[in-house]
Short mmCIF file of C-alpha atoms in Angstrom, two decimals:
data_model
loop_
_atom_site.label_atom_id
_atom_site.label_comp_id
_atom_site.label_asym_id
_atom_site.label_seq_id
_atom_site.Cartn_x
_atom_site.Cartn_y
_atom_site.Cartn_z
CA MET D 1 40.43 -14.57 22.02
CA SER D 2 37.28 -16.67 21.48
CA ARG D 3 34.53 -15.22 19.38
CA LYS D 4 31.27 -14.03 20.92
CA ARG D 5 28.32 -16.37 20.69
CA VAL D 6 24.94 -15.36 19.31
CA VAL D 7 21.85 -17.52 19.72
CA VAL D 8 19.16 -17.04 17.08
CA ALA D 9 15.91 -18.34 18.53
CA GLY D 10 13.77 -19.27 15.55
CA LEU D 11 14.96 -19.97 12.01
CA GLY D 12 12.02 -18.83 9.93
CA ASP D 13 12.11 -16.34 7.08
CA VAL D 14 13.86 -13.57 9.00
CA GLY D 15 15.72 -15.65 11.59
CA ILE D 16 17.65 -17.62 9.00
CA LEU D 17 18.75 -14.43 7.23
CA ALA D 18 19.91 -12.96 10.53
CA ALA D 19 21.85 -16.15 11.36
CA ILE D 20 23.58 -16.12 7.98
CA ARG D 21 24.66 -12.50 8.39
CA LEU D 22 25.79 -12.93 11.99
CA SER D 23 27.80 -16.07 11.27
CA ARG D 24 30.39 -13.98 9.44
CA HIS D 25 31.31 -12.27 12.71
CA PHE D 26 30.25 -14.55 15.58
CA ASP D 27 29.78 -18.15 16.61
CA VAL D 28 26.08 -18.63 15.92
CA VAL D 29 23.66 -21.23 17.26
CA GLY D 30 20.27 -21.41 15.54
CA ILE D 31 17.34 -23.10 17.26
CA SER D 32 14.25 -24.25 15.39
CA VAL D 33 11.38 -26.70 15.79
CA LYS D 34 11.80 -27.60 12.10
CA PRO D 35 14.76 -29.24 10.33
CA ALA D 36 14.46 -26.71 7.51
CA LEU D 37 13.34 -23.27 6.51
CA LEU D 38 9.56 -23.69 6.33
CA SER D 39 8.28 -20.32 5.20
CA GLY D 40 4.91 -18.86 6.09
CA GLN D 41 4.77 -17.04 2.75
CA GLU D 42 2.70 -17.66 -0.37
CA LEU D 43 -0.12 -19.76 1.07
CA GLY D 44 -1.93 -19.84 -2.28
CA VAL D 45 0.99 -21.42 -4.12
CA ARG D 46 1.50 -23.81 -1.21
CA LEU D 47 -2.08 -25.06 -1.51
CA SER D 48 -2.39 -25.19 -5.28
CA ARG D 49 1.18 -26.04 -6.43
CA PRO D 50 2.99 -27.57 -3.44
CA GLU D 51 5.98 -28.82 -5.44
CA ASP D 52 6.64 -25.33 -6.84
CA TRP D 53 6.19 -23.86 -3.36
CA ALA D 54 8.52 -26.38 -1.72
CA ARG D 55 11.30 -25.59 -4.19
CA ASP D 56 11.53 -22.01 -2.92
CA TYR D 57 10.03 -22.06 0.59
CA TRP D 58 10.89 -25.43 2.16
CA ILE D 59 14.67 -25.77 2.21
CA PRO D 60 16.63 -28.06 4.59
CA PHE D 61 19.20 -26.15 6.62
CA ASP D 62 22.13 -28.18 5.27
CA ARG D 63 21.44 -26.82 1.78
CA PHE D 64 22.19 -23.24 2.82
CA ARG D 65 25.86 -22.50 2.23
CA GLY D 66 25.48 -19.47 4.50
CA LEU D 67 24.57 -21.76 7.41
CA ASP D 68 27.70 -23.92 7.11
CA ARG D 69 29.21 -21.97 10.02
CA VAL D 70 25.99 -22.08 12.07
CA ARG D 71 25.28 -24.89 14.52
CA THR D 72 21.58 -25.71 14.31
CA VAL D 73 19.60 -27.33 17.11
CA GLN D 74 16.14 -28.78 16.53
CA GLY D 75 14.10 -28.30 19.65
CA THR D 76 11.32 -26.41 21.38
CA LEU D 77 12.41 -23.46 23.50
CA THR D 78 11.02 -23.63 27.02
CA GLY D 79 12.67 -20.71 28.81
CA VAL D 80 15.38 -18.09 29.05
CA ASP D 81 17.54 -17.03 32.02
CA LEU D 82 18.27 -13.38 31.33
CA ALA D 83 20.68 -13.06 34.24
CA ALA D 84 22.70 -16.17 33.33
CA ARG D 85 22.30 -15.38 29.60
CA THR D 86 21.13 -18.85 28.62
CA VAL D 87 18.16 -20.32 26.78
CA VAL D 88 16.66 -23.69 27.63
CA GLY D 89 14.86 -26.09 25.31
CA ARG D 90 13.60 -29.62 24.80
CA ARG D 91 14.44 -31.99 21.96
CA ASP D 92 11.99 -34.36 20.31
CA ASP D 93 13.22 -37.26 22.46
CA GLY D 94 12.43 -35.34 25.65
CA THR D 95 16.01 -34.46 26.58
CA THR D 96 16.79 -30.86 27.45
CA PHE D 97 19.51 -28.54 26.22
CA VAL D 98 20.98 -25.26 27.43
CA GLU D 99 22.69 -22.72 25.17
CA ALA D 100 24.66 -19.76 26.50
CA TYR D 101 24.76 -16.50 24.59
CA ASP D 102 26.50 -13.14 24.49
CA ALA D 103 23.67 -11.85 22.31
CA LEU D 104 20.20 -13.27 21.69
CA VAL D 105 17.96 -12.77 18.66
CA ILE D 106 14.30 -13.57 19.36
CA SER D 107 12.71 -14.52 16.05
CA THR D 108 10.27 -17.29 16.94
CA GLY D 109 7.50 -15.69 14.90
CA VAL D 110 3.78 -16.32 15.18
CA SER D 111 1.28 -19.11 14.75
CA ASN D 112 -1.33 -18.54 12.06
CA GLY D 113 -3.73 -21.14 10.77
CA PHE D 114 -2.64 -24.58 9.62
CA TRP D 115 0.39 -23.30 7.71
CA ARG D 116 2.33 -21.64 10.52
CA ARG D 117 2.53 -23.81 13.63
CA PRO D 118 5.30 -23.99 16.25
CA THR D 119 5.21 -27.77 16.42
CA MET D 120 8.22 -30.08 16.26
CA GLN D 121 8.17 -31.86 12.90
CA SER D 122 10.35 -34.13 10.82
CA ALA D 123 10.78 -33.72 7.06
CA ALA D 124 8.34 -36.58 6.48
CA GLU D 125 5.71 -34.96 8.68
CA ILE D 126 6.11 -31.63 6.90
CA GLY D 127 5.71 -33.31 3.53
CA ALA D 128 2.60 -35.16 4.69
CA ASP D 129 1.04 -31.89 5.90
CA LEU D 130 1.72 -30.17 2.58
CA GLN D 131 0.26 -33.04 0.59
CA ALA D 132 -2.82 -33.38 2.82
CA ALA D 133 -3.77 -29.71 2.53
CA HIS D 134 -3.27 -29.76 -1.23
CA GLU D 135 -5.34 -32.91 -1.68
CA ARG D 136 -8.10 -31.51 0.53
CA VAL D 137 -8.68 -28.45 -1.65
CA ALA D 138 -7.95 -30.29 -4.91
CA ALA D 139 -10.73 -32.79 -4.19
CA ALA D 140 -13.31 -30.11 -3.39
CA ALA D 141 -15.64 -28.89 -6.15
CA SER D 142 -16.15 -25.64 -4.22
CA VAL D 143 -13.93 -23.71 -1.82
CA ILE D 144 -14.61 -20.74 0.43
CA VAL D 145 -11.69 -18.59 1.55
CA VAL D 146 -12.43 -16.52 4.65
CA GLY D 147 -10.26 -13.47 5.30
CA GLY D 148 -9.23 -10.15 3.86
CA GLY D 149 -5.44 -10.25 4.12
CA ALA D 150 -2.71 -11.33 1.77
CA ALA D 151 -2.96 -15.02 2.71
CA ALA D 152 -6.65 -15.11 1.84
CA VAL D 153 -6.30 -13.21 -1.42
CA THR D 154 -3.36 -15.28 -2.68
CA SER D 155 -5.20 -18.48 -1.77
CA ALA D 156 -8.29 -17.53 -3.76
CA ALA D 157 -6.31 -16.33 -6.77
CA ASN D 158 -3.94 -19.27 -6.99
CA MET D 159 -6.62 -21.89 -6.53
CA ALA D 160 -8.72 -20.25 -9.24
CA THR D 161 -5.69 -20.21 -11.55
CA SER D 162 -4.84 -23.87 -10.93
CA TRP D 163 -8.43 -25.13 -10.99
CA PRO D 164 -10.50 -22.88 -13.30
CA ASP D 165 -13.52 -25.23 -13.07
CA LYS D 166 -13.64 -25.07 -9.28
CA ARG D 167 -16.02 -22.61 -7.60
CA ILE D 168 -13.95 -20.28 -5.43
CA ASP D 169 -15.44 -17.59 -3.21
CA LEU D 170 -13.61 -15.01 -1.10
CA TYR D 171 -15.41 -13.53 1.91
CA PHE D 172 -14.03 -10.70 4.05
CA PRO D 173 -15.46 -8.32 6.67
CA GLY D 174 -14.60 -4.87 5.26
CA GLN D 175 -15.70 -3.12 2.11
CA HIS D 176 -12.38 -4.01 0.53
CA ALA D 177 -9.63 -6.53 1.28
CA LEU D 178 -5.89 -5.92 1.77
CA GLY D 179 -6.42 -3.09 4.24
CA ALA D 180 -2.70 -2.95 5.07
CA TYR D 181 -1.87 -2.16 1.43
CA HIS D 182 -2.44 0.91 -0.71
CA PRO D 183 -6.10 1.05 -1.85
CA ARG D 184 -5.00 1.05 -5.48
CA ILE D 185 -3.55 -2.44 -5.01
CA TRP D 186 -6.86 -3.95 -3.94
CA LYS D 187 -8.62 -2.46 -6.98
CA ARG D 188 -6.08 -4.12 -9.24
CA ILE D 189 -6.26 -7.46 -7.41
CA GLU D 190 -10.07 -7.38 -7.30
CA ARG D 191 -10.17 -7.09 -11.10
CA ARG D 192 -7.77 -10.03 -11.32
CA LEU D 193 -9.96 -12.15 -9.03
CA THR D 194 -13.08 -11.29 -11.00
CA ASP D 195 -11.37 -12.19 -14.26
CA LEU D 196 -10.45 -15.55 -12.72
CA GLY D 197 -14.08 -16.19 -11.79
CA VAL D 198 -13.66 -15.79 -8.03
CA GLY D 199 -16.76 -14.67 -6.17
CA VAL D 200 -15.83 -11.57 -4.15
CA HIS D 201 -18.04 -10.96 -1.11
CA PRO D 202 -17.28 -7.91 1.07
CA GLY D 203 -19.02 -7.16 4.34
CA HIS D 204 -19.07 -10.74 5.63
CA ARG D 205 -17.63 -11.35 9.08
CA ALA D 206 -17.47 -15.01 10.03
CA ALA D 207 -18.91 -16.20 13.32
CA VAL D 208 -15.76 -17.85 14.67
CA PRO D 209 -15.49 -19.58 18.06
CA ASN D 210 -13.04 -17.86 20.40
CA ASP D 211 -10.69 -20.83 20.48
CA PHE D 212 -10.60 -21.37 16.71
CA ALA D 213 -7.69 -19.89 14.73
CA GLY D 214 -8.08 -21.64 11.39
CA GLU D 215 -5.86 -24.60 12.26
CA GLU D 216 -7.52 -26.84 9.69
CA ILE D 217 -9.39 -26.80 6.39
CA THR D 218 -13.00 -27.54 7.29
CA PRO D 219 -16.20 -28.34 5.39
CA GLY D 220 -18.90 -25.68 5.20
CA PRO D 221 -21.20 -24.07 5.96
CA VAL D 222 -19.78 -20.76 7.16
CA ARG D 223 -22.06 -18.63 9.31
CA TRP D 224 -21.80 -14.85 9.50
CA SER D 225 -22.10 -12.54 12.47
CA THR D 226 -23.05 -9.77 10.02
CA GLY D 227 -26.44 -11.34 9.29
CA GLN D 228 -26.10 -12.90 5.85
CA PRO D 229 -27.34 -16.45 5.18
CA PRO D 230 -24.76 -19.21 5.72
CA ALA D 231 -22.44 -19.96 2.78
CA CYS D 232 -21.77 -23.55 1.75
CA ALA D 233 -18.73 -25.18 0.16
CA GLU D 234 -16.98 -28.53 0.31
CA ALA D 235 -13.82 -26.95 1.78
CA VAL D 236 -13.23 -23.79 3.80
CA VAL D 237 -9.77 -22.18 4.06
CA TRP D 238 -9.66 -19.97 7.15
CA ALA D 239 -7.14 -17.18 6.58
CA ILE D 240 -8.60 -14.93 9.25
CA GLY D 241 -5.40 -13.42 10.58
CA ALA D 242 -5.67 -15.02 14.00
CA VAL D 243 -1.96 -14.67 14.68
CA ARG D 244 -0.59 -15.71 18.05
CA PRO D 245 2.99 -14.90 19.04
CA ASN D 246 5.24 -17.86 19.79
CA SER D 247 6.38 -16.24 23.02
CA GLY D 248 5.30 -18.73 25.68
CA TRP D 249 8.95 -19.44 26.52
CA LEU D 250 9.66 -15.79 27.39
CA PRO D 251 9.09 -13.96 30.70
CA ALA D 252 6.07 -11.68 30.83
CA GLU D 253 8.14 -8.55 31.45
CA LEU D 254 9.50 -8.74 27.90
CA LEU D 255 6.05 -8.82 26.32
CA ASP D 256 3.29 -6.36 25.51
CA GLU D 257 -0.37 -6.95 26.35
CA ARG D 258 -0.83 -9.22 23.29
CA GLY D 259 2.25 -11.33 23.96
CA PHE D 260 4.55 -9.77 21.35
CA VAL D 261 8.09 -8.80 22.32
CA ARG D 262 8.52 -5.12 23.15
CA VAL D 263 11.39 -3.49 21.29
CA THR D 264 12.99 -0.08 20.92
CA SER D 265 13.44 1.58 17.54
CA GLU D 266 16.79 -0.27 17.32
CA LEU D 267 14.93 -3.63 17.68
CA ARG D 268 16.54 -4.09 21.09
CA VAL D 269 14.50 -5.45 24.00
CA PRO D 270 14.27 -2.60 26.55
CA GLY D 271 16.55 -3.00 29.54
CA GLN D 272 18.25 -6.12 28.19
CA ARG D 273 21.72 -5.61 26.79
CA GLY D 274 22.42 -7.84 23.81
CA VAL D 275 18.82 -9.06 23.46
CA PHE D 276 17.01 -8.20 20.23
CA ALA D 277 13.76 -9.24 18.57
CA VAL D 278 12.90 -9.22 14.87
CA GLY D 279 10.17 -10.46 12.59
CA ASP D 280 6.50 -11.09 13.32
CA ILE D 281 7.13 -11.57 17.04
CA ALA D 282 8.60 -8.08 17.48
CA ALA D 283 6.12 -5.33 18.41
CA THR D 284 7.68 -2.72 16.14
CA ASP D 285 4.45 -1.29 14.70
CA PRO D 286 0.90 -2.54 13.98
CA LEU D 287 2.13 -4.36 10.86
CA ARG D 288 5.19 -5.86 12.67
CA SER D 289 7.04 -4.85 9.54
CA SER D 290 10.57 -5.86 10.56
CA ALA D 291 9.58 -9.26 9.19
CA ARG D 292 9.48 -7.92 5.65
CA ASN D 293 11.82 -4.93 5.49
CA ARG D 294 15.30 -6.31 6.06
CA GLY D 295 15.08 -6.32 9.81
CA ASP D 296 17.66 -9.10 9.71
CA ALA D 297 20.29 -6.67 8.37
CA LEU D 298 19.50 -4.12 11.07
CA VAL D 299 19.68 -6.69 13.88
CA SER D 300 22.98 -8.02 12.58
CA HIS D 301 24.46 -4.52 12.43
CA ASN D 302 23.14 -3.52 15.85
CA ILE D 303 24.43 -6.63 17.60
CA ARG D 304 27.87 -5.97 16.21
CA ALA D 305 27.57 -2.30 17.20
CA GLU D 306 26.40 -3.03 20.74
CA LEU D 307 29.11 -5.60 21.42
CA THR D 308 31.80 -3.20 20.17
CA GLY D 309 30.45 0.03 21.67
CA ARG D 310 29.37 1.64 18.42
CA ARG D 311 26.17 3.50 17.58
CA LEU D 312 23.05 1.50 16.82
CA ARG D 313 20.82 2.18 13.82
CA THR D 314 17.06 2.64 13.97
CA PHE D 315 14.36 0.72 12.14
CA ARG D 316 12.05 2.69 9.87
CA THR D 317 8.73 1.25 8.83
CA PRO D 318 7.35 1.70 5.31
CA GLY D 319 3.87 2.65 6.54
CA ARG D 320 2.12 0.19 4.23
CA ARG D 321 2.83 -3.38 3.27
CA TRP D 322 4.29 -4.08 -0.11
CA GLY D 323 5.76 -6.89 -2.19
CA SER D 324 4.42 -9.81 -4.19
CA LEU D 325 0.87 -10.82 -3.34
CA LEU D 326 0.11 -13.70 -5.69
CA GLY D 327 3.55 -15.31 -5.89
CA ILE D 328 5.29 -16.56 -9.00
CA GLN D 329 2.79 -17.10 -11.82
CA PRO D 330 3.21 -18.58 -15.31
CA ASP D 331 3.52 -15.05 -16.72
CA GLY D 332 6.05 -13.89 -14.13
CA LEU D 333 6.04 -12.09 -10.79
CA GLU D 334 4.07 -8.93 -10.03
CA VAL D 335 5.50 -6.74 -7.26
CA PHE D 336 3.46 -4.00 -5.59
CA LEU D 337 5.06 -0.89 -4.09
CA PRO D 338 3.90 1.00 -0.96
CA THR D 339 2.66 3.77 -3.29
CA GLY D 340 0.22 1.37 -4.95
CA GLN D 341 2.15 1.09 -8.17
CA ALA D 342 3.15 -2.30 -9.55
CA PHE D 343 5.73 -3.73 -11.89
CA ARG D 344 5.98 -7.17 -13.45
CA LEU D 345 9.08 -9.29 -13.79
CA PRO D 346 8.77 -11.65 -16.78
CA SER D 347 8.96 -15.37 -16.08
CA TRP D 348 12.37 -15.78 -17.72
CA SER D 349 13.90 -13.16 -15.42
CA VAL D 350 12.36 -14.77 -12.34
CA GLU D 351 13.66 -18.22 -13.29
CA ARG D 352 17.11 -17.17 -14.50
CA VAL D 353 17.95 -14.05 -12.48
CA VAL D 354 15.68 -13.29 -9.50
CA MET D 355 15.48 -16.69 -7.82
CA PRO D 356 18.96 -18.12 -8.56
CA TRP D 357 21.00 -14.92 -8.22
CA VAL D 358 19.05 -12.32 -6.23
CA VAL D 359 17.41 -14.70 -3.74
CA ARG D 360 19.53 -17.85 -3.49
CA TRP D 361 22.92 -16.17 -3.85
CA GLY D 362 22.26 -12.55 -2.91
CA MET D 363 20.03 -13.10 0.13
CA TYR D 364 20.94 -16.61 1.26
CA ARG D 365 24.62 -16.65 0.20
CA GLY D 366 24.10 -19.79 -1.85
CA VAL D 367 21.61 -22.66 -1.78
CA ARG D 368 22.60 -26.15 -2.83
CA GLU D 369 20.28 -28.04 -5.15
CA ASN D 370 17.04 -28.93 -3.40
CA GLN D 371 14.84 -32.01 -3.74
CA PRO D 372 11.10 -32.25 -4.47
CA PHE D 373 9.23 -32.31 -1.20
CA HIS D 374 7.90 -35.84 -1.70
CA ASN D 375 11.46 -37.15 -1.86
CA ALA D 376 12.64 -35.35 1.26
CA PRO D 377 14.36 -37.57 3.80
CA GLY D 378 12.22 -38.46 6.74
#
């Protein structure tokens, strides 16, 4: 008897993990606009140390041992036929493709600023984008970071660490940043930013045009709808959280009012047998936390359960975001818990244990040696 086929639509951070898990039980087809895992994580390291970032967050699909049994298709999804159980897409050369499925995982994520875009790209184009953004902020004597979330905070901190002589200012609308995290975490991070010389400016809401979502690093000034005088800098990083779901290929009946995919507590799309959504595109909770709390494992289990008539498990949200905020630093990796507590992993353990064994082998089931991004094939 032939094995069931699962289509994983989107091979970002969570989609690739789901595909790896599912490939042990099904024939899996993964569809992505990129030829590699191109993570949306750790924007600050990406801007300030792109080679370090690329080593861990830009990995060609053929380097994942866990994807050896997965057929990957590079293309843009254009539609789904729920009755026929097929997805339709378009390749870079304009030709179309159709993939049939017994189960479908929707994990096409969101667009957010210049670092998370659903555009078709080659390895050479990805490398050029990384280098251009790095060179833009490296050449600036002063940088403003606008936003109060993790992407903004990590950008300010990492740029200040890499370029201590550069003037870095962080502006955000609330009285404190990192509103999705425990308040104790922001107090700790604020002290770190101050020690690094970052100017911290609460209560500043940027006057942003409706059609602008931070798709580029711009020159200043930045004007404020909250009444303060404009702020000037040679470069402005817009990390304003203007996320937009990559759901234009899906029918409206699957989506909520903001365009995210509606799901049950089992991450299943209501009324659609064998159709699941996970990651930032899934409307699980206000934080869309299945992207960061092993939603890939739950989806893999529930697809197997649904196709074999067993009981599905439910997804439980942590309530607050948690994890690493600043990325790997010279002194190690600091991890924050939902309770606001933190622990630090020393640099030797990150280099010798966490990344090679916990991440590359434990999570990804093995990653072959990668290349520096500037040598990537194009």
